[in-house]
Amino acid sequence: YKLLKVPPTASSADIAKAYKRLSLIYHPDKLTGSTEAFQQLGQAYDVLRDSNLRALYN
């Protein structure tokens, strides 16, 4: 939740919006991008978008 900057009560749509917004900022091809940050963002999104993994995480 911290990496995606969303609260634990965020909906799936809010999580997807946050991921898209942040991925545009941290994409490695951008000047402000970082491969490590982009990968961490992707891993967080993978967990939070899957309802089973999200339940285990919570």
PDB file of C-alpha atoms in Angstrom:
ATOM      1  CA  TYR A   1       0.000   0.000   0.000  1.00  0.00           C
ATOM      2  CA  LYS A   2       2.843   2.335   0.850  1.00  0.00           C
ATOM      3  CA  LEU A   3       4.578   1.901  -2.521  1.00  0.00           C
ATOM      4  CA  LEU A   4       1.356   2.519  -4.420  1.00  0.00           C
ATOM      5  CA  LYS A   5       0.396   5.340  -2.057  1.00  0.00           C
ATOM      6  CA  VAL A   6      -3.109   3.985  -1.441  1.00  0.00           C
ATOM      7  CA  PRO A   7      -4.917   3.151   1.800  1.00  0.00           C
ATOM      8  CA  PRO A   8      -5.641  -0.491   2.735  1.00  0.00           C
ATOM      9  CA  THR A   9      -9.298   0.207   1.980  1.00  0.00           C
ATOM     10  CA  ALA A  10      -8.563   1.187  -1.639  1.00  0.00           C
ATOM     11  CA  SER A  11     -10.691  -0.423  -4.322  1.00  0.00           C
ATOM     12  CA  SER A  12      -9.205  -2.462  -7.150  1.00  0.00           C
ATOM     13  CA  ALA A  13      -9.882   0.452  -9.495  1.00  0.00           C
ATOM     14  CA  ASP A  14      -8.038   2.866  -7.187  1.00  0.00           C
ATOM     15  CA  ILE A  15      -5.075   0.486  -6.998  1.00  0.00           C
ATOM     16  CA  ALA A  16      -4.968   0.184 -10.792  1.00  0.00           C
ATOM     17  CA  LYS A  17      -5.111   3.980 -11.199  1.00  0.00           C
ATOM     18  CA  ALA A  18      -2.311   4.444  -8.671  1.00  0.00           C
ATOM     19  CA  TYR A  19      -0.173   1.837 -10.417  1.00  0.00           C
ATOM     20  CA  LYS A  20      -0.665   3.444 -13.821  1.00  0.00           C
ATOM     21  CA  ARG A  21       0.107   6.924 -12.482  1.00  0.00           C
ATOM     22  CA  LEU A  22       3.250   5.819 -10.650  1.00  0.00           C
ATOM     23  CA  SER A  23       4.470   3.526 -13.422  1.00  0.00           C
ATOM     24  CA  LEU A  24       4.552   6.510 -15.769  1.00  0.00           C
ATOM     25  CA  ILE A  25       6.805   8.300 -13.275  1.00  0.00           C
ATOM     26  CA  TYR A  26       9.117   5.402 -12.365  1.00  0.00           C
ATOM     27  CA  HIS A  27       9.388   3.680 -15.749  1.00  0.00           C
ATOM     28  CA  PRO A  28      13.093   3.115 -16.491  1.00  0.00           C
ATOM     29  CA  ASP A  29      12.820   4.878 -19.863  1.00  0.00           C
ATOM     30  CA  LYS A  30      11.837   8.157 -18.177  1.00  0.00           C
ATOM     31  CA  LEU A  31      14.358  10.660 -16.835  1.00  0.00           C
ATOM     32  CA  THR A  32      12.936  10.230 -13.327  1.00  0.00           C
ATOM     33  CA  GLY A  33      12.712   6.456 -13.770  1.00  0.00           C
ATOM     34  CA  SER A  34      14.363   3.722 -11.801  1.00  0.00           C
ATOM     35  CA  THR A  35      14.477   0.038 -12.724  1.00  0.00           C
ATOM     36  CA  GLU A  36      14.467  -1.025  -9.077  1.00  0.00           C
ATOM     37  CA  ALA A  37      11.564   1.234  -8.111  1.00  0.00           C
ATOM     38  CA  PHE A  38       9.592   0.147 -11.178  1.00  0.00           C
ATOM     39  CA  GLN A  39      10.098  -3.532 -10.328  1.00  0.00           C
ATOM     40  CA  GLN A  40       9.047  -2.992  -6.706  1.00  0.00           C
ATOM     41  CA  LEU A  41       5.981  -1.129  -7.897  1.00  0.00           C
ATOM     42  CA  GLY A  42       5.093  -4.030 -10.193  1.00  0.00           C
ATOM     43  CA  GLN A  43       5.499  -6.576  -7.406  1.00  0.00           C
ATOM     44  CA  ALA A  44       3.280  -4.561  -5.072  1.00  0.00           C
ATOM     45  CA  TYR A  45       0.660  -4.222  -7.788  1.00  0.00           C
ATOM     46  CA  ASP A  46       0.756  -7.966  -8.513  1.00  0.00           C
ATOM     47  CA  VAL A  47      -0.051  -8.712  -4.869  1.00  0.00           C
ATOM     48  CA  LEU A  48      -2.726  -6.073  -4.401  1.00  0.00           C
ATOM     49  CA  ARG A  49      -4.603  -6.732  -7.648  1.00  0.00           C
ATOM     50  CA  ASP A  50      -5.034 -10.438  -6.864  1.00  0.00           C
ATOM     51  CA  SER A  51      -7.808 -10.788  -4.275  1.00  0.00           C
ATOM     52  CA  ASN A  52      -6.345 -14.000  -2.814  1.00  0.00           C
ATOM     53  CA  LEU A  53      -2.831 -12.598  -2.463  1.00  0.00           C
ATOM     54  CA  ARG A  54      -4.218  -9.338  -1.110  1.00  0.00           C
ATOM     55  CA  ALA A  55      -6.154 -11.221   1.572  1.00  0.00           C
ATOM     56  CA  LEU A  56      -2.992 -13.096   2.579  1.00  0.00           C
ATOM     57  CA  TYR A  57      -1.007  -9.850   2.664  1.00  0.00           C
ATOM     58  CA  ASN A  58      -3.574  -8.124   4.848  1.00  0.00           C
TER      59      ASN A  58
END
